[in-house]
Amino acid sequence: MKQLFKISVIALVMVCCFPQIAEAKVKKTRKAKAKTSKTITTQNVQEDNDNWLIGTWEVRFDGGAWMRVNIKKNNEIFLEIMLPSWEYPTYISSTYVISGDDIYATDTETGSKSHYNIDRQGKRLLGDDGTPFKKVKK
């Protein structure tokens, strides 16, 4: 039941916060990119000059909902989600790879996938829909 709830929460956040995830075209592109990242040596934060990505990024939504993404050096990423009706936030632990200007994260428990865009010029983390996250902690 707990795992079903977690999957439901992930799906809800993805549908509410990042509508492009639901589009088939994006799914096809993501699958193609994921396959490519397996055949090409993927970059990670330690090898790249993307150390500015390390830390906690946050985005807040109307109505009091928020999401935090904590990117670690060891290819771990932690997602924290809070909706107004919830008493406590939900935590999701994932691993990630960086391929080009994209971060692909995979939930270590359920295998669910999430995606973030990297704006290297503006040194920002963006959601699938282009929503910018604000860095709140190094």
Coordinates of N, CA and C in Angstrom, one line a residue:
M1 N 0.8 -1.2 0.0 CA 0.0 0.0 0.0 C 0.9 1.3 0.0
K2 N 2.0 1.2 0.8 CA 2.9 2.4 0.9 C 3.5 2.6 -0.5
Q3 N 3.9 1.6 -1.2 CA 4.5 1.7 -2.5 C 3.5 2.2 -3.5
L4 N 2.3 1.8 -3.4 CA 1.2 2.3 -4.3 C 1.0 3.8 -4.1
F5 N 1.0 4.2 -2.8 CA 0.8 5.6 -2.5 C 2.0 6.4 -3.1
K6 N 3.2 5.9 -2.9 CA 4.4 6.6 -3.4 C 4.3 6.8 -5.0
I7 N 3.9 5.7 -5.6 CA 3.8 5.7 -7.1 C 2.7 6.7 -7.5
S8 N 1.6 6.7 -6.8 CA 0.5 7.7 -7.0 C 1.0 9.1 -6.9
V9 N 1.8 9.4 -5.8 CA 2.3 10.7 -5.5 C 3.2 11.2 -6.7
I10 N 4.1 10.3 -7.1 CA 5.0 10.6 -8.2 C 4.2 11.0 -9.4
A11 N 3.3 10.1 -9.7 CA 2.5 10.4 -10.9 C 1.7 11.7 -10.8
L12 N 1.1 12.0 -9.7 CA 0.4 13.2 -9.5 C 1.3 14.4 -9.6
V13 N 2.5 14.4 -9.0 CA 3.4 15.5 -9.2 C 3.8 15.7 -10.6
M14 N 4.1 14.6 -11.3 CA 4.6 14.7 -12.7 C 3.4 15.3 -13.5
V15 N 2.2 14.8 -13.3 CA 1.1 15.3 -14.2 C 0.8 16.8 -13.8
C16 N 0.8 17.1 -12.5 CA 0.4 18.5 -12.1 C 1.5 19.5 -12.4
C17 N 2.8 19.1 -12.1 CA 3.9 20.1 -12.2 C 4.6 20.1 -13.5
F18 N 4.6 19.0 -14.2 CA 5.4 18.9 -15.5 C 4.5 18.2 -16.5
P19 N 3.6 19.0 -17.1 CA 2.6 18.4 -18.1 C 3.3 17.7 -19.3
Q20 N 4.4 18.1 -19.7 CA 5.1 17.5 -20.9 C 5.4 16.0 -20.7
I21 N 5.5 15.6 -19.4 CA 5.8 14.2 -19.2 C 4.8 13.3 -19.7
A22 N 3.5 13.8 -19.7 CA 2.4 13.0 -20.2 C 2.4 12.9 -21.7
E23 N 3.1 13.7 -22.5 CA 3.0 13.7 -23.9 C 3.8 12.6 -24.5
A24 N 3.3 11.9 -25.4 CA 4.0 10.7 -26.0 C 5.3 11.2 -26.8
K25 N 5.2 12.3 -27.4 CA 6.4 12.8 -28.1 C 7.6 13.0 -27.2
V26 N 7.4 13.5 -26.0 CA 8.4 13.7 -25.0 C 8.9 12.3 -24.5
K27 N 8.0 11.4 -24.3 CA 8.4 10.1 -23.9 C 9.3 9.4 -24.9
K28 N 8.9 9.5 -26.2 CA 9.8 8.9 -27.2 C 11.2 9.6 -27.2
T29 N 11.2 10.9 -27.1 CA 12.5 11.6 -27.1 C 13.3 11.2 -25.9
R30 N 12.6 11.1 -24.7 CA 13.3 10.7 -23.5 C 13.9 9.3 -23.6
K31 N 13.1 8.4 -24.2 CA 13.6 7.0 -24.4 C 14.8 7.0 -25.3
A32 N 14.7 7.8 -26.4 CA 15.8 7.8 -27.3 C 17.1 8.4 -26.6
K33 N 16.9 9.5 -25.9 CA 18.0 10.1 -25.2 C 18.6 9.1 -24.1
A34 N 17.7 8.4 -23.4 CA 18.2 7.4 -22.4 C 19.0 6.3 -23.1
K35 N 18.6 5.8 -24.2 CA 19.3 4.8 -24.9 C 20.7 5.4 -25.3
T36 N 20.7 6.6 -25.8 CA 21.9 7.2 -26.2 C 22.9 7.4 -25.1
S37 N 22.3 7.8 -23.9 CA 23.2 8.0 -22.8 C 23.8 6.7 -22.3
K38 N 23.2 5.5 -22.6 CA 23.8 4.3 -22.2 C 25.0 3.9 -23.1
T39 N 24.9 4.3 -24.4 CA 26.0 3.9 -25.3 C 27.1 4.9 -25.3
I40 N 26.9 6.1 -24.9 CA 27.9 7.2 -24.8 C 28.4 7.2 -23.3
T41 N 29.6 7.5 -23.1 CA 30.1 7.6 -21.7 C 29.3 8.8 -21.1
T42 N 28.5 8.5 -20.1 CA 27.8 9.6 -19.5 C 28.6 10.5 -18.6
Q43 N 28.3 11.7 -18.6 CA 29.0 12.7 -17.7 C 28.4 12.7 -16.4
N44 N 29.2 12.9 -15.3 CA 28.6 13.1 -14.0 C 29.2 14.4 -13.5
V45 N 28.7 14.8 -12.4 CA 29.1 16.1 -11.8 C 30.6 16.1 -11.5
Q46 N 31.2 15.0 -11.1 CA 32.6 15.0 -10.7 C 33.5 15.2 -12.0
E47 N 33.1 14.7 -13.1 CA 33.9 14.8 -14.3 C 33.7 16.1 -15.1
D48 N 32.5 16.7 -14.9 CA 32.2 17.9 -15.7 C 32.4 19.1 -14.8
N49 N 32.3 20.3 -15.4 CA 32.4 21.5 -14.6 C 31.0 21.9 -14.1
D50 N 30.2 21.0 -13.7 CA 28.9 21.3 -13.3 C 28.7 21.2 -11.8
N51 N 29.8 21.5 -11.0 CA 29.8 21.4 -9.6 C 28.7 22.4 -9.0
W52 N 28.4 23.4 -9.7 CA 27.4 24.4 -9.3 C 26.0 23.7 -9.1
L53 N 25.8 22.6 -9.8 CA 24.5 21.9 -9.6 C 24.4 21.2 -8.2
I54 N 25.5 20.9 -7.6 CA 25.4 20.3 -6.3 C 24.7 21.2 -5.3
G55 N 23.7 20.6 -4.6 CA 23.0 21.4 -3.6 C 21.5 21.2 -3.7
T56 N 20.8 22.0 -3.0 CA 19.3 21.9 -2.9 C 18.7 22.9 -3.7
W57 N 17.8 22.5 -4.6 CA 17.0 23.4 -5.5 C 15.6 23.3 -5.2
E58 N 14.8 24.4 -5.2 CA 13.4 24.4 -4.8 C 12.6 25.2 -5.8
V59 N 11.4 24.7 -6.0 CA 10.3 25.4 -6.8 C 9.1 25.4 -5.9
R60 N 8.4 26.5 -5.9 CA 7.1 26.6 -5.1 C 6.0 26.9 -6.1
F61 N 4.8 26.4 -5.8 CA 3.7 26.5 -6.7 C 2.6 27.2 -6.0
D62 N 1.6 27.7 -6.7 CA 0.4 28.3 -6.1 C -0.3 27.4 -5.2
G63 N -0.8 27.9 -4.1 CA -1.6 27.0 -3.2 C -0.7 26.4 -2.1
G64 N 0.6 26.7 -2.1 CA 1.4 26.2 -1.1 C 2.2 24.9 -1.4
A65 N 2.1 24.3 -2.5 CA 2.8 23.1 -2.9 C 4.3 23.5 -3.2
W66 N 5.2 22.6 -2.9 CA 6.6 22.9 -3.3 C 7.3 21.5 -3.5
M67 N 8.4 21.7 -4.2 CA 9.2 20.5 -4.5 C 10.7 20.9 -4.4
R68 N 11.5 20.1 -3.7 CA 12.9 20.3 -3.6 C 13.7 19.1 -4.2
V69 N 14.8 19.5 -4.9 CA 15.6 18.5 -5.5 C 17.0 18.7 -4.9
N70 N 17.5 17.7 -4.2 CA 18.9 17.8 -3.6 C 19.8 16.9 -4.4
I71 N 20.7 17.5 -5.1 CA 21.7 16.8 -6.0 C 23.0 16.6 -5.2
K72 N 23.4 15.4 -5.2 CA 24.7 15.0 -4.4 C 25.8 14.7 -5.4
K73 N 27.0 14.7 -5.0 CA 28.2 14.5 -5.9 C 28.2 13.0 -6.3
N74 N 27.7 12.1 -5.5 CA 27.9 10.7 -5.7 C 26.8 10.1 -6.6
N75 N 26.2 10.9 -7.5 CA 25.2 10.5 -8.4 C 23.9 10.1 -7.7
E76 N 23.6 10.7 -6.5 CA 22.4 10.5 -5.8 C 21.6 11.8 -5.9
I77 N 20.3 11.7 -6.0 CA 19.4 12.9 -6.1 C 18.2 12.5 -5.2
F78 N 17.8 13.5 -4.3 CA 16.7 13.3 -3.4 C 15.6 14.3 -3.8
L79 N 14.4 13.8 -3.9 CA 13.3 14.6 -4.3 C 12.4 14.7 -3.0
E80 N 12.0 15.9 -2.7 CA 11.1 16.1 -1.6 C 9.9 16.9 -2.1
I81 N 8.7 16.3 -1.9 CA 7.4 16.9 -2.4 C 6.5 17.2 -1.3
M82 N 5.8 18.3 -1.3 CA 4.8 18.7 -0.3 C 3.7 19.3 -1.0
L83 N 2.5 18.8 -0.8 CA 1.3 19.4 -1.2 C 0.5 19.9 -0.1
P84 N -0.3 21.0 -0.3 CA -1.0 21.6 0.8 C -1.9 20.7 1.7
S85 N -2.4 19.6 1.1 CA -3.3 18.8 1.9 C -2.5 17.7 2.7
W86 N -1.2 17.6 2.5 CA -0.4 16.6 3.2 C 0.1 17.2 4.6
E87 N 0.2 16.2 5.5 CA 0.8 16.6 6.8 C 2.3 16.6 6.8
Y88 N 2.9 15.7 6.0 CA 4.4 15.6 5.9 C 4.8 15.5 4.4
P89 N 6.0 15.9 4.1 CA 6.5 15.8 2.7 C 6.8 14.3 2.4
T90 N 6.8 14.0 1.1 CA 7.2 12.7 0.6 C 8.6 12.8 0.1
Y91 N 9.5 11.8 0.4 CA 10.9 11.8 0.0 C 11.1 10.6 -1.0
I92 N 11.8 10.9 -2.1 CA 12.1 9.9 -3.1 C 13.6 10.0 -3.3
S93 N 14.3 8.8 -3.1 CA 15.7 8.7 -3.4 C 15.9 8.1 -4.7
S94 N 16.8 8.7 -5.5 CA 17.1 8.3 -6.9 C 18.6 8.4 -7.2
T95 N 18.9 7.7 -8.3 CA 20.3 7.9 -8.8 C 20.1 8.7 -10.1
Y96 N 21.2 9.4 -10.6 CA 21.0 10.1 -11.8 C 22.2 10.0 -12.7
V97 N 22.0 10.4 -14.0 CA 23.1 10.5 -14.9 C 22.8 11.9 -15.6
I98 N 23.9 12.5 -16.0 CA 23.8 13.7 -16.8 C 24.2 13.4 -18.2
S99 N 23.4 13.7 -19.2 CA 23.7 13.5 -20.6 C 23.3 14.8 -21.3
G100 N 24.4 15.5 -21.8 CA 24.1 16.8 -22.4 C 23.6 17.8 -21.4
D101 N 22.5 18.4 -21.7 CA 21.9 19.4 -20.8 C 20.7 18.8 -20.0
D102 N 20.7 17.5 -19.8 CA 19.6 16.8 -19.1 C 20.1 16.0 -18.0
I103 N 19.3 15.9 -16.9 CA 19.6 15.0 -15.8 C 18.4 14.0 -15.8
Y104 N 18.8 12.7 -15.9 CA 17.8 11.6 -15.8 C 18.0 10.9 -14.5
A105 N 16.9 10.9 -13.7 CA 16.9 10.3 -12.4 C 16.0 9.1 -12.4
T106 N 16.4 8.1 -11.7 CA 15.6 6.8 -11.5 C 15.5 6.5 -10.1
D107 N 14.2 6.4 -9.6 CA 13.9 6.1 -8.2 C 14.5 4.8 -7.9
T108 N 15.2 4.7 -6.8 CA 15.9 3.5 -6.4 C 15.0 2.4 -5.9
E109 N 13.8 2.8 -5.5 CA 12.8 1.9 -4.9 C 11.8 1.4 -6.0
T110 N 11.3 2.3 -6.8 CA 10.2 1.9 -7.7 C 10.7 1.8 -9.2
G111 N 11.8 2.5 -9.5 CA 12.3 2.5 -10.9 C 11.6 3.6 -11.7
S112 N 10.8 4.4 -11.0 CA 10.1 5.6 -11.7 C 11.2 6.5 -12.2
K113 N 10.9 7.2 -13.3 CA 11.9 8.1 -13.9 C 11.4 9.5 -13.8
S114 N 12.4 10.4 -13.6 CA 12.1 11.9 -13.7 C 13.2 12.5 -14.5
H115 N 13.0 13.7 -14.9 CA 13.9 14.4 -15.9 C 13.9 15.9 -15.5
Y116 N 15.1 16.5 -15.5 CA 15.4 17.9 -15.3 C 16.3 18.4 -16.4
N117 N 16.1 19.7 -16.7 CA 16.9 20.3 -17.7 C 18.0 21.2 -17.0
I118 N 19.2 21.3 -17.6 CA 20.2 22.1 -17.1 C 20.4 23.3 -18.0
D119 N 20.3 24.5 -17.4 CA 20.6 25.8 -18.1 C 22.0 26.2 -17.6
R120 N 23.0 25.8 -18.3 CA 24.4 26.0 -17.9 C 24.7 27.5 -18.0
Q121 N 24.2 28.2 -19.0 CA 24.5 29.6 -19.2 C 23.9 30.4 -18.0
G122 N 22.7 30.1 -17.6 CA 22.0 30.8 -16.5 C 22.3 30.2 -15.2
K123 N 23.0 29.0 -15.2 CA 23.3 28.2 -14.0 C 22.0 28.0 -13.2
R124 N 21.1 27.4 -13.9 CA 19.8 27.1 -13.3 C 19.4 25.6 -13.6
L125 N 18.6 25.0 -12.7 CA 18.0 23.8 -12.9 C 16.5 24.1 -13.3
L126 N 16.1 23.4 -14.3 CA 14.7 23.6 -14.8 C 13.9 22.3 -14.8
G127 N 12.6 22.4 -14.6 CA 11.8 21.2 -14.7 C 11.5 20.9 -16.2
D128 N 10.9 19.8 -16.4 CA 10.6 19.4 -17.8 C 9.9 20.5 -18.6
D129 N 9.0 21.2 -17.9 CA 8.3 22.3 -18.6 C 9.0 23.6 -18.6
G130 N 10.2 23.7 -18.2 CA 11.0 24.9 -18.2 C 10.9 25.7 -16.9
T131 N 10.1 25.2 -15.9 CA 10.0 25.9 -14.7 C 11.3 26.0 -14.0
P132 N 11.8 27.2 -13.7 CA 13.1 27.3 -13.0 C 13.0 27.0 -11.5
F133 N 14.0 26.2 -11.0 CA 14.2 26.0 -9.6 C 15.1 27.0 -9.1
K134 N 15.0 27.4 -7.8 CA 15.9 28.3 -7.1 C 16.8 27.5 -6.2
K135 N 18.1 27.8 -6.3 CA 19.0 27.2 -5.4 C 18.9 27.7 -4.0
V136 N 18.6 26.9 -3.0 CA 18.4 27.3 -1.7 C 19.5 26.9 -0.7
K137 N 20.3 26.0 -1.1 CA 21.4 25.5 -0.2 C 22.5 24.8 -1.1
K138 N 23.7 25.1 -0.7 CA 24.9 24.5 -1.4 C 25.2 23.2 -0.8

